[in-house]
mmCIF file with all atom_site columns, C-alpha atoms in Angstrom:
data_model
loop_
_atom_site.group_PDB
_atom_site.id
_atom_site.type_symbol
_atom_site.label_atom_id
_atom_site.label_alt_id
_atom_site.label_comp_id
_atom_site.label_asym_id
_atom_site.label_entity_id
_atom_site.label_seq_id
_atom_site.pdbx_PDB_ins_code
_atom_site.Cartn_x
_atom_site.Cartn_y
_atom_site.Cartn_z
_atom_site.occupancy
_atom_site.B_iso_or_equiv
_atom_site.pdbx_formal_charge
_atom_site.auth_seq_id
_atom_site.auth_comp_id
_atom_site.auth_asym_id
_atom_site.auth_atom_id
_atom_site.pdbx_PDB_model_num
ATOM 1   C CA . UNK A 1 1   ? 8.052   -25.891 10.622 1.00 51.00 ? 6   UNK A CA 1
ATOM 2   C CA . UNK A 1 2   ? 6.872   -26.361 7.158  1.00 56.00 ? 7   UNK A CA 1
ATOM 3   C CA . UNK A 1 3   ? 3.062   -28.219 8.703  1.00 66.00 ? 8   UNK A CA 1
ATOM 4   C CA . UNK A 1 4   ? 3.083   -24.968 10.431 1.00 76.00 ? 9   UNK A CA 1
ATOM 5   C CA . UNK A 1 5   ? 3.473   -22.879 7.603  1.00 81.00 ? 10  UNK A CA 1
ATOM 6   C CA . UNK A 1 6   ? 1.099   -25.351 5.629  1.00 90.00 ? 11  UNK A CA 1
ATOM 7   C CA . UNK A 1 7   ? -1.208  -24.915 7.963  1.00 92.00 ? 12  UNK A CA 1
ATOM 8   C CA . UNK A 1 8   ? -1.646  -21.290 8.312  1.00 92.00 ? 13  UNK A CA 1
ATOM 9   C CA . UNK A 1 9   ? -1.480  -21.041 4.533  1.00 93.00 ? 14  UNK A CA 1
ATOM 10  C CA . UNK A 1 10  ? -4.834  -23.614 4.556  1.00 94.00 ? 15  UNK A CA 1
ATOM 11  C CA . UNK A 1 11  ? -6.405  -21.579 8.022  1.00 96.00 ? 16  UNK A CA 1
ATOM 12  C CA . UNK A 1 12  ? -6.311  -17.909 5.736  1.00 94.00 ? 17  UNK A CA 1
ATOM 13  C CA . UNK A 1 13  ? -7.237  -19.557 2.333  1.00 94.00 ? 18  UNK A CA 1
ATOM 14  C CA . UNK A 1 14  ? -10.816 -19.962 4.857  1.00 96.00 ? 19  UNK A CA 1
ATOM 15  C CA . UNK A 1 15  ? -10.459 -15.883 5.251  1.00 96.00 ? 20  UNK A CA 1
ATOM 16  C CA . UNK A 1 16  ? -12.575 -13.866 2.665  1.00 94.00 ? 21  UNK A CA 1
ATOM 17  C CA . UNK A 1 17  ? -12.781 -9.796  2.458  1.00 93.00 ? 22  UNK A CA 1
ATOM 18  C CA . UNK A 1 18  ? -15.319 -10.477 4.260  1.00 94.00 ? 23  UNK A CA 1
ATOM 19  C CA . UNK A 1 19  ? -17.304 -12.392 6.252  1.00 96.00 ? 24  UNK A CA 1
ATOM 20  C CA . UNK A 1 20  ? -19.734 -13.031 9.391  1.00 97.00 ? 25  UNK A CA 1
ATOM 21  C CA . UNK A 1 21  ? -17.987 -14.185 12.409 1.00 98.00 ? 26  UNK A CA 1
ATOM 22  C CA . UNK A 1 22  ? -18.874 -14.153 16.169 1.00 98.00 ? 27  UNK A CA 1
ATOM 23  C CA . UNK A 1 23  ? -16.500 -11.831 18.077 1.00 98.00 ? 28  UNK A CA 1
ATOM 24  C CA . UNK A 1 24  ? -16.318 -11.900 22.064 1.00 98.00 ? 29  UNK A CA 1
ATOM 25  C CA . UNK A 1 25  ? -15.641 -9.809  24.111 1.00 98.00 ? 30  UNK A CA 1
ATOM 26  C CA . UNK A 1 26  ? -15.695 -9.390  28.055 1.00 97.00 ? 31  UNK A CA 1
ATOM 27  C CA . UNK A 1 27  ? -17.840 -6.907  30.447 1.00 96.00 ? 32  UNK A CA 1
ATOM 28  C CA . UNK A 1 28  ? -15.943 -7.201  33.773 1.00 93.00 ? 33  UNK A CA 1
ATOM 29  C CA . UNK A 1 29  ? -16.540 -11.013 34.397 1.00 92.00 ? 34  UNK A CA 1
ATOM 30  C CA . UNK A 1 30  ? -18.988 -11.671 31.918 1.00 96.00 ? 35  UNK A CA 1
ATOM 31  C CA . UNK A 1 31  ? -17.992 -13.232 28.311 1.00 97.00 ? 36  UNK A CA 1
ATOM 32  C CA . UNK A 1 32  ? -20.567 -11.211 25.857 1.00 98.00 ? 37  UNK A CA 1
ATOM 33  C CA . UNK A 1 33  ? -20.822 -12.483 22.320 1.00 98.00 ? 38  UNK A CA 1
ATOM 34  C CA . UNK A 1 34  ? -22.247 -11.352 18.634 1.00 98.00 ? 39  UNK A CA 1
ATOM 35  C CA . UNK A 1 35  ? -21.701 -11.622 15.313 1.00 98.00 ? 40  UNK A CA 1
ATOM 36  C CA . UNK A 1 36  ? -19.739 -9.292  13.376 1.00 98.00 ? 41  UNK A CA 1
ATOM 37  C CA . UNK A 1 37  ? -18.948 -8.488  9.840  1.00 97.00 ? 42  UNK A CA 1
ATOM 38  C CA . UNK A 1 38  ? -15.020 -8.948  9.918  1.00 98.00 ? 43  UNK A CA 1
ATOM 39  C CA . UNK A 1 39  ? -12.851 -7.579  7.182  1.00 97.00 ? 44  UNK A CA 1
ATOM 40  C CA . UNK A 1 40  ? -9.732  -9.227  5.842  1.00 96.00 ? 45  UNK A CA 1
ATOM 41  C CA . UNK A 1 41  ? -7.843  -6.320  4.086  1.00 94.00 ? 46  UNK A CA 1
ATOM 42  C CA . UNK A 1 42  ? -3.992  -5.530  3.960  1.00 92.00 ? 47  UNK A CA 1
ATOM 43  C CA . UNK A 1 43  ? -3.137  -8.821  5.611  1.00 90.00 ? 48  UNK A CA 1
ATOM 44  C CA . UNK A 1 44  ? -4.795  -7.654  9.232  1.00 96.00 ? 49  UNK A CA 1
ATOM 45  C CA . UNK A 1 45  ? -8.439  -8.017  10.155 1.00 98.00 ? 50  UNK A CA 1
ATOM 46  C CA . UNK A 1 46  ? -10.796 -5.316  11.154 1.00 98.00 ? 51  UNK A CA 1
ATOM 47  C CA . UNK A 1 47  ? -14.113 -4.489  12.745 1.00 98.00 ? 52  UNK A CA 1
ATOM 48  C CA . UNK A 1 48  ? -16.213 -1.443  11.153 1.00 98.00 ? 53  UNK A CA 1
ATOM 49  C CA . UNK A 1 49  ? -18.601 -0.109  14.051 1.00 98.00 ? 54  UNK A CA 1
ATOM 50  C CA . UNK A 1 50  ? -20.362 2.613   15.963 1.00 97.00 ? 55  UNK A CA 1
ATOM 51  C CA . UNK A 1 51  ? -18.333 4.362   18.750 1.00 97.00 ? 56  UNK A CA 1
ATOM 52  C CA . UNK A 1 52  ? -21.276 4.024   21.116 1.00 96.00 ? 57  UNK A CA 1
ATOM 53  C CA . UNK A 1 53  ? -21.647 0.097   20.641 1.00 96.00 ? 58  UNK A CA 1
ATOM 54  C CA . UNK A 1 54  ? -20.816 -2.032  24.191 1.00 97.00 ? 59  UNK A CA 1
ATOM 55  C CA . UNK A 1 55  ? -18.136 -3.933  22.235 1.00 98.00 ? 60  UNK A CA 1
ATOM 56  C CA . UNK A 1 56  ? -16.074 -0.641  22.027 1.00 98.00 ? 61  UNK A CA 1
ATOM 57  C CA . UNK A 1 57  ? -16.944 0.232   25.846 1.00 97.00 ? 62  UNK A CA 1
ATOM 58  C CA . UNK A 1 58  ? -15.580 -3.400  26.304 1.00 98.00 ? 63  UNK A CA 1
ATOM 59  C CA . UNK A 1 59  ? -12.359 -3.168  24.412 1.00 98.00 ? 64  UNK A CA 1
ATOM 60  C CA . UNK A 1 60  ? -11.635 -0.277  25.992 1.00 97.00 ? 65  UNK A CA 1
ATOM 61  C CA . UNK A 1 61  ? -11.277 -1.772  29.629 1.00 97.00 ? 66  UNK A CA 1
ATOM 62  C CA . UNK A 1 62  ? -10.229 -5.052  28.352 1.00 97.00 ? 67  UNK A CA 1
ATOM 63  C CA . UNK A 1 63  ? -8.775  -5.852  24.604 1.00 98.00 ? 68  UNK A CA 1
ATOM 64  C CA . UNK A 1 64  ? -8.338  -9.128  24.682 1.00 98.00 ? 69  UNK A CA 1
ATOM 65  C CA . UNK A 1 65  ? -10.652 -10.935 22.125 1.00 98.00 ? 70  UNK A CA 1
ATOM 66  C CA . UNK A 1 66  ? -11.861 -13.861 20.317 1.00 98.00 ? 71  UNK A CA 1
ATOM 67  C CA . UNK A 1 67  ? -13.586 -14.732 17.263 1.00 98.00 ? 72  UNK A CA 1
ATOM 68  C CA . UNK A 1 68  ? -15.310 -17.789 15.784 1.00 98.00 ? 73  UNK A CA 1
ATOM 69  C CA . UNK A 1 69  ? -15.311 -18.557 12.083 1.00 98.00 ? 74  UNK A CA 1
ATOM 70  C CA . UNK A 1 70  ? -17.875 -21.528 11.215 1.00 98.00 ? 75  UNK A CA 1
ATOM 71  C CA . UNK A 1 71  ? -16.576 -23.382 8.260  1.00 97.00 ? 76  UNK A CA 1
ATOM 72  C CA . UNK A 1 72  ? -18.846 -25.547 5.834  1.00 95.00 ? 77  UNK A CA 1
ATOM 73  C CA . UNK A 1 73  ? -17.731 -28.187 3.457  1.00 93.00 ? 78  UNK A CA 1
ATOM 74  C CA . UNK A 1 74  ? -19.823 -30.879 2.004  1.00 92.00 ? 79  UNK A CA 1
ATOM 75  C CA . UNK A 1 75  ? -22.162 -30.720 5.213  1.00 94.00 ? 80  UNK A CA 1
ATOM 76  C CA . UNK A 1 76  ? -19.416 -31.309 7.232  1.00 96.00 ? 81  UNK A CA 1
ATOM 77  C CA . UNK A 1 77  ? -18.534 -28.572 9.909  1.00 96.00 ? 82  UNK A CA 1
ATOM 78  C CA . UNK A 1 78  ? -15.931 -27.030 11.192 1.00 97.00 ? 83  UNK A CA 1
ATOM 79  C CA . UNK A 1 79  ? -14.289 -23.453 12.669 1.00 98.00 ? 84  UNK A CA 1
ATOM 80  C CA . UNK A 1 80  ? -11.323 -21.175 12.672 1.00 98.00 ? 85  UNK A CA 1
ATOM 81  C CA . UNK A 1 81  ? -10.752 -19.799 16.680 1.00 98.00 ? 86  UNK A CA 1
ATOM 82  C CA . UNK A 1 82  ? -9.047  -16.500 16.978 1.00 98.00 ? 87  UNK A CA 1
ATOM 83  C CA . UNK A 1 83  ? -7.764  -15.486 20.028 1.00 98.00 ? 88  UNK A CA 1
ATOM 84  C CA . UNK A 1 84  ? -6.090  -11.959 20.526 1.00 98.00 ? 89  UNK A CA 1
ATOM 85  C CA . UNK A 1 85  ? -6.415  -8.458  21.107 1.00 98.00 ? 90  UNK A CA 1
ATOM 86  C CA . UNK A 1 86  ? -8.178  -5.224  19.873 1.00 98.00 ? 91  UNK A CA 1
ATOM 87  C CA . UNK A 1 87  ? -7.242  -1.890  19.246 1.00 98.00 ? 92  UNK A CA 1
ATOM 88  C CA . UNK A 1 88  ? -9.285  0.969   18.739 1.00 98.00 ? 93  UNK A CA 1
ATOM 89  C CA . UNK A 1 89  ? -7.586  2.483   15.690 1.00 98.00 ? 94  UNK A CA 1
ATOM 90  C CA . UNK A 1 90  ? -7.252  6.470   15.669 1.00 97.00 ? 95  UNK A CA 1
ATOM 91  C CA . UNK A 1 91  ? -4.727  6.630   12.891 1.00 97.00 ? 96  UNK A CA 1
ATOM 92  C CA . UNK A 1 92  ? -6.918  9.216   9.723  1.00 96.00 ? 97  UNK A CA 1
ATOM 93  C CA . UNK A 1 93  ? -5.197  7.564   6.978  1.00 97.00 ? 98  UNK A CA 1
ATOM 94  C CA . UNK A 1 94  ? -5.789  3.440   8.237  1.00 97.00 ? 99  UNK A CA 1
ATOM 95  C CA . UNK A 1 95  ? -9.665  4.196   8.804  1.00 98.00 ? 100 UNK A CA 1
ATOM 96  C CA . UNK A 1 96  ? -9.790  6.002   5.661  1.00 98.00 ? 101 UNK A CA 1
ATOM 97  C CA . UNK A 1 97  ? -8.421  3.348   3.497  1.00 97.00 ? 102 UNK A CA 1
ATOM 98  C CA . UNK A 1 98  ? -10.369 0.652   5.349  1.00 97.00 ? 103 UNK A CA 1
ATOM 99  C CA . UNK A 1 99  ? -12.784 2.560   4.417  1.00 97.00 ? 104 UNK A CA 1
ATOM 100 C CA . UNK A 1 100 ? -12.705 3.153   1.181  1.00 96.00 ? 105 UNK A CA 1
ATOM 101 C CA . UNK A 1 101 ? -12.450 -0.654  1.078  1.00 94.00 ? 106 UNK A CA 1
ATOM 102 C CA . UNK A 1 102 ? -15.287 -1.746  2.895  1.00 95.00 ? 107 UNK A CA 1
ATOM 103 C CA . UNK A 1 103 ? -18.542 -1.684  0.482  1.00 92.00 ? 108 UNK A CA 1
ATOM 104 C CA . UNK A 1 104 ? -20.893 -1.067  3.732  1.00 95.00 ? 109 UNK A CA 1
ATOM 105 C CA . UNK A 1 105 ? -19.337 1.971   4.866  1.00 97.00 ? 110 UNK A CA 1
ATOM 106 C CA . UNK A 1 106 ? -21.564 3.863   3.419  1.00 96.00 ? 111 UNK A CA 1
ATOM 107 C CA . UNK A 1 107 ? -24.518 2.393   5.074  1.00 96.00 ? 112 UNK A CA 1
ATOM 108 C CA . UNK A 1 108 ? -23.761 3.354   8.341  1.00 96.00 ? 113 UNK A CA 1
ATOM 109 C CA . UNK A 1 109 ? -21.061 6.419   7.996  1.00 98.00 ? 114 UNK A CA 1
ATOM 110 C CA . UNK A 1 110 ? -21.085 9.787   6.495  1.00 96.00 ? 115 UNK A CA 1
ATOM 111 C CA . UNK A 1 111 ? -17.249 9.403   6.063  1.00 96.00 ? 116 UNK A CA 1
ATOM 112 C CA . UNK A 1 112 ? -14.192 8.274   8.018  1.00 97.00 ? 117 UNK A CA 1
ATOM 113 C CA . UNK A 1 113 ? -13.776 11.468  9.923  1.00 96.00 ? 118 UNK A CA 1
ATOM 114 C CA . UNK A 1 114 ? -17.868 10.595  10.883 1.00 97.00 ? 119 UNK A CA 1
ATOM 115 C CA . UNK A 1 115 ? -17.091 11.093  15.351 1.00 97.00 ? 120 UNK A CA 1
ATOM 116 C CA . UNK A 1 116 ? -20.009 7.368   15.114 1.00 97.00 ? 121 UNK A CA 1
ATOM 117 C CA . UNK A 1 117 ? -17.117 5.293   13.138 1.00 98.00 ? 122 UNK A CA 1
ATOM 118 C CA . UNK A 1 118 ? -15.213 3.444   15.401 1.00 98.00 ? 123 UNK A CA 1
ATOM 119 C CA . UNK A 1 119 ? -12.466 0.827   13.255 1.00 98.00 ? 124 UNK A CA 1
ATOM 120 C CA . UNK A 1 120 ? -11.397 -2.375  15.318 1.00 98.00 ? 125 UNK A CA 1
ATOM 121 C CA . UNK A 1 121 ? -8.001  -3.810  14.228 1.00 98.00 ? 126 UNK A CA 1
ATOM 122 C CA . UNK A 1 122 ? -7.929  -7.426  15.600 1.00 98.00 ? 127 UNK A CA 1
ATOM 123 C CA . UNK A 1 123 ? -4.460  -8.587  16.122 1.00 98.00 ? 128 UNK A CA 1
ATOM 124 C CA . UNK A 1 124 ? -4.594  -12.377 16.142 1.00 97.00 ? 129 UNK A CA 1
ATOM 125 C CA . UNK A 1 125 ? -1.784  -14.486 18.222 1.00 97.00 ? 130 UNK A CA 1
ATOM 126 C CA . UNK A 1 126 ? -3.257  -18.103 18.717 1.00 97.00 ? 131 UNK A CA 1
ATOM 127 C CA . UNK A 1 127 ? -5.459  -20.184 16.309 1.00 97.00 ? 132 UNK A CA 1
ATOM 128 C CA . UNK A 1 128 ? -7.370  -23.159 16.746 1.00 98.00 ? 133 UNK A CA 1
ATOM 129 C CA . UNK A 1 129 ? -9.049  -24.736 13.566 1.00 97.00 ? 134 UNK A CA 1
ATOM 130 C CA . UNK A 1 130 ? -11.029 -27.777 13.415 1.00 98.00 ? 135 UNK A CA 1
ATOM 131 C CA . UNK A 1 131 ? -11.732 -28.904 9.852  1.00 96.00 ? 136 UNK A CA 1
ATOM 132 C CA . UNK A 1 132 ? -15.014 -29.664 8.606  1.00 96.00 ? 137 UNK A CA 1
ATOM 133 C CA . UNK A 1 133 ? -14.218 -33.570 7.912  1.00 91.00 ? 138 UNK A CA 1
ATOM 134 C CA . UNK A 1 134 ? -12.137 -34.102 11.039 1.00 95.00 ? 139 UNK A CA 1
ATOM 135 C CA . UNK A 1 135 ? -12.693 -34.305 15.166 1.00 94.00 ? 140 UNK A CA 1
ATOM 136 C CA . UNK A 1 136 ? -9.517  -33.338 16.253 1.00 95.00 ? 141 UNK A CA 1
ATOM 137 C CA . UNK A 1 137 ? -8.787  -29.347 16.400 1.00 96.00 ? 142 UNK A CA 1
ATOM 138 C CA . UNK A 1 138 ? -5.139  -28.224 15.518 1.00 96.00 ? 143 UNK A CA 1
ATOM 139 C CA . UNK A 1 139 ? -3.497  -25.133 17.095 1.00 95.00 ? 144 UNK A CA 1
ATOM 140 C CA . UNK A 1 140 ? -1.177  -22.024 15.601 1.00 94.00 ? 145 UNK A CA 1
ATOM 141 C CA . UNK A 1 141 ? 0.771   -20.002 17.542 1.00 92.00 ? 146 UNK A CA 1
ATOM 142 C CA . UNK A 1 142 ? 1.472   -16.776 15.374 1.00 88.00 ? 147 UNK A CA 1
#
């Protein structure tokens, strides 16, 4: 149990506030992926967007997800897989503090009551991570 622990402690130390990651999702059959700013705040991950994007369409028939973290480490390679689900959060207080934490908000959103903000919590339950100096992927259960 304590490699497990270990383990996750090394897969989050990889997790910044945030960071570019590629985030799929699924359109009936079809697997449809992009990259996405993902935010690491409070201990849960989230995904700032527009309430019109396909992605939220997507999630709303279907919220199970994955995202792909590439990891880089004296030209070696790597990744962090996240598999899981996503919610459409339409608590006021969680997309105002995520908010209020996110430095691009303001970019894209008048505020967090703006009807175009739509906040993605990702809710991770399996993990597979390759390091960048290594060939053989390890997997988390969470």
């Amino acid at each position: 149990m304590a490699e497990s622990k270990d383990l996750k402690a090394e897969v989050w130390m990889h997790f910044k506030g945030s960071q570019h990651v590629f985030l799929a999702t699924t359109e009936d059959d079809q697997p449809r992926l992009r990259p996405v700013t993902l935010v690491n705040f409070d201990q849960r991950f989230w995904v700032l967007t527009g309430t019109d994007n396909a992605k939220v369409k997507q999630i709303q028939k279907n919220p199970k997800i994955e995202f792909c973290l590439l990891l880089e480490e004296g030209g070696q390679h790597g990744y962090i897989r996240a598999a899981g689900f996503a919610k459409i959060v339409k608590d006021r207080e969680t997309r105002a503090k995520v908010a209020k934490h996110c430095d691009f908000f303001s970019e894209f959103w008048n505020s967090p009551e703006d009807p175009s903000y739509a906040l993605l919590e990702l809710e991770v339950d399996e993990i597979e991570y390759l390091r960048p100096n290594e060939v053989v992927t390890r997997k988390l259960k969470l």
